[in-house]
Amino acid sequence: MESTRVDRWLWAVRLTKTRPDAAAACRGGHVRVNDRPAKPATTVVAGDEVRARVGDTTKILEVVRVIQKRVGAVDAATCFIDRTPPPPPEASAPVARRDRGAGRPTKRERRVLDEFRAGQG
């Protein structure tokens, strides 16, 4: 077993919940193999770089071992090297935000907001 389909590999290493989800991600253009768009039937071999958008993040994985059957999470983690860069640090400045649909601020909330805005600049 030296190569397999990319949709099957993504499902086997637990990047997607189901194989149809992996195939849909490929058809939607969310998966690239070696910087080329991947169809579900694109083959992957050890040493390939797979970029897959999962949720809001793009995972960059290097294929270490090719598997075709879904295995446990511990075994699946040994099949790839995660080369995803760490996310950028989030802004440390607090943001004044109210819940949508909360209505108009009360007099007390308005004073707190005014104090907050005055301290910002």
Short mmCIF file of C-alpha atoms in Angstrom, two decimals:
data_model
loop_
_atom_site.label_atom_id
_atom_site.label_comp_id
_atom_site.label_asym_id
_atom_site.label_seq_id
_atom_site.Cartn_x
_atom_site.Cartn_y
_atom_site.Cartn_z
CA MET A 1 0.00 0.00 0.00
CA GLU A 2 2.12 2.85 -1.28
CA SER A 3 -0.63 5.27 -2.37
CA THR A 4 -4.29 5.97 -1.69
CA ARG A 5 -7.00 8.47 -2.56
CA VAL A 6 -6.76 11.81 -0.76
CA ASP A 7 -10.38 11.72 0.42
CA ARG A 8 -9.85 8.28 1.92
CA TRP A 9 -6.61 9.37 3.62
CA LEU A 10 -8.20 12.52 5.11
CA TRP A 11 -10.97 10.37 6.56
CA ALA A 12 -8.56 7.68 7.79
CA VAL A 13 -6.36 10.14 9.71
CA ARG A 14 -9.47 11.70 11.27
CA LEU A 15 -9.28 15.13 9.65
CA THR A 16 -12.92 14.78 8.55
CA LYS A 17 -15.75 12.90 10.23
CA THR A 18 -16.94 11.04 7.15
CA ARG A 19 -15.50 10.13 3.80
CA PRO A 20 -18.25 12.01 1.92
CA ASP A 21 -17.24 15.12 3.91
CA ALA A 22 -13.66 14.66 2.73
CA ALA A 23 -14.82 14.23 -0.88
CA ALA A 24 -17.00 17.34 -0.62
CA ALA A 25 -14.04 19.34 0.73
CA CYS A 26 -11.98 18.22 -2.26
CA ARG A 27 -14.72 19.12 -4.73
CA GLY A 28 -15.17 22.49 -3.01
CA GLY A 29 -11.51 23.40 -3.53
CA HIS A 30 -10.58 23.18 0.17
CA VAL A 31 -7.88 20.53 -0.33
CA ARG A 32 -4.56 20.89 -2.14
CA VAL A 33 -1.88 18.24 -2.65
CA ASN A 34 1.61 19.58 -3.36
CA ASP A 35 0.12 23.05 -4.08
CA ARG A 36 -2.28 21.74 -6.73
CA PRO A 37 -6.06 21.54 -6.31
CA ALA A 38 -7.05 17.99 -5.43
CA LYS A 39 -10.02 15.98 -6.65
CA PRO A 40 -11.25 13.21 -4.33
CA ALA A 41 -9.44 10.58 -6.41
CA THR A 42 -6.05 12.34 -6.32
CA THR A 43 -3.46 9.91 -4.99
CA VAL A 44 -1.20 10.70 -2.06
CA VAL A 45 2.09 9.00 -1.24
CA ALA A 46 4.50 9.36 1.66
CA GLY A 47 6.25 12.73 1.48
CA ASP A 48 3.35 14.65 -0.08
CA GLU A 49 2.14 17.92 1.43
CA VAL A 50 -1.62 18.13 1.96
CA ARG A 51 -3.32 21.46 2.72
CA ALA A 52 -6.88 21.10 3.95
CA ARG A 53 -9.21 23.78 5.27
CA VAL A 54 -10.88 22.45 8.40
CA GLY A 55 -13.37 24.86 9.91
CA ASP A 56 -11.69 28.27 10.03
CA THR A 57 -8.09 27.05 9.87
CA THR A 58 -5.96 25.61 7.10
CA LYS A 59 -4.03 22.53 8.17
CA ILE A 60 -0.71 21.82 6.47
CA LEU A 61 0.18 18.15 6.78
CA GLU A 62 3.07 16.08 5.51
CA VAL A 63 2.13 12.48 4.73
CA VAL A 64 4.39 10.11 6.65
CA ARG A 65 2.43 6.88 6.25
CA VAL A 66 -0.39 6.02 3.89
CA ILE A 67 -3.39 4.25 5.42
CA GLN A 68 -6.74 3.34 3.90
CA LYS A 69 -8.72 2.18 6.92
CA ARG A 70 -9.81 4.44 9.77
CA VAL A 71 -7.69 3.77 12.85
CA GLY A 72 -7.59 5.07 16.41
CA ALA A 73 -6.61 8.66 17.09
CA VAL A 74 -3.20 7.69 18.52
CA ASP A 75 -2.32 5.62 15.44
CA ALA A 76 -3.73 8.25 13.07
CA ALA A 77 -1.47 10.94 14.59
CA THR A 78 1.59 8.92 13.54
CA CYS A 79 0.57 9.03 9.86
CA PHE A 80 1.30 12.72 9.34
CA ILE A 81 3.45 15.61 10.54
CA ASP A 82 1.47 18.76 11.28
CA ARG A 83 3.31 21.73 9.74
CA THR A 84 0.52 24.23 10.42
CA PRO A 85 1.99 27.53 11.68
CA PRO A 86 0.76 28.67 15.09
CA PRO A 87 -2.12 31.15 15.00
CA PRO A 88 -1.23 34.84 15.39
CA PRO A 89 -1.72 36.25 18.87
CA GLU A 90 -5.07 37.88 19.38
CA ALA A 91 -5.43 41.56 20.16
CA SER A 92 -5.11 42.19 23.88
CA ALA A 93 -7.14 45.41 23.84
CA PRO A 94 -10.69 44.85 25.08
CA VAL A 95 -13.52 45.64 22.72
CA ALA A 96 -16.75 47.29 23.86
CA ARG A 97 -19.47 45.07 22.46
CA ARG A 98 -23.05 44.43 23.47
CA ASP A 99 -25.13 41.36 22.75
CA ARG A 100 -27.24 41.63 19.64
CA GLY A 101 -30.87 42.21 20.50
CA ALA A 102 -30.11 43.33 24.05
CA GLY A 103 -32.02 46.56 23.51
CA ARG A 104 -30.95 50.02 24.51
CA PRO A 105 -28.32 50.32 27.24
CA THR A 106 -29.50 51.30 30.68
CA LYS A 107 -28.30 54.51 32.26
CA ARG A 108 -25.72 52.58 34.28
CA GLU A 109 -24.46 50.64 31.23
CA ARG A 110 -24.25 53.90 29.29
CA ARG A 111 -22.01 55.47 31.97
CA VAL A 112 -19.73 52.43 31.92
CA LEU A 113 -19.51 52.60 28.12
CA ASP A 114 -18.73 56.32 28.21
CA GLU A 115 -15.95 55.74 30.78
CA PHE A 116 -14.54 52.94 28.66
CA ARG A 117 -14.54 55.04 25.49
CA ALA A 118 -12.97 58.01 27.31
CA GLY A 119 -10.11 55.79 28.52
CA GLN A 120 -9.46 54.48 24.98
CA GLY A 121 -8.42 57.78 23.53
#
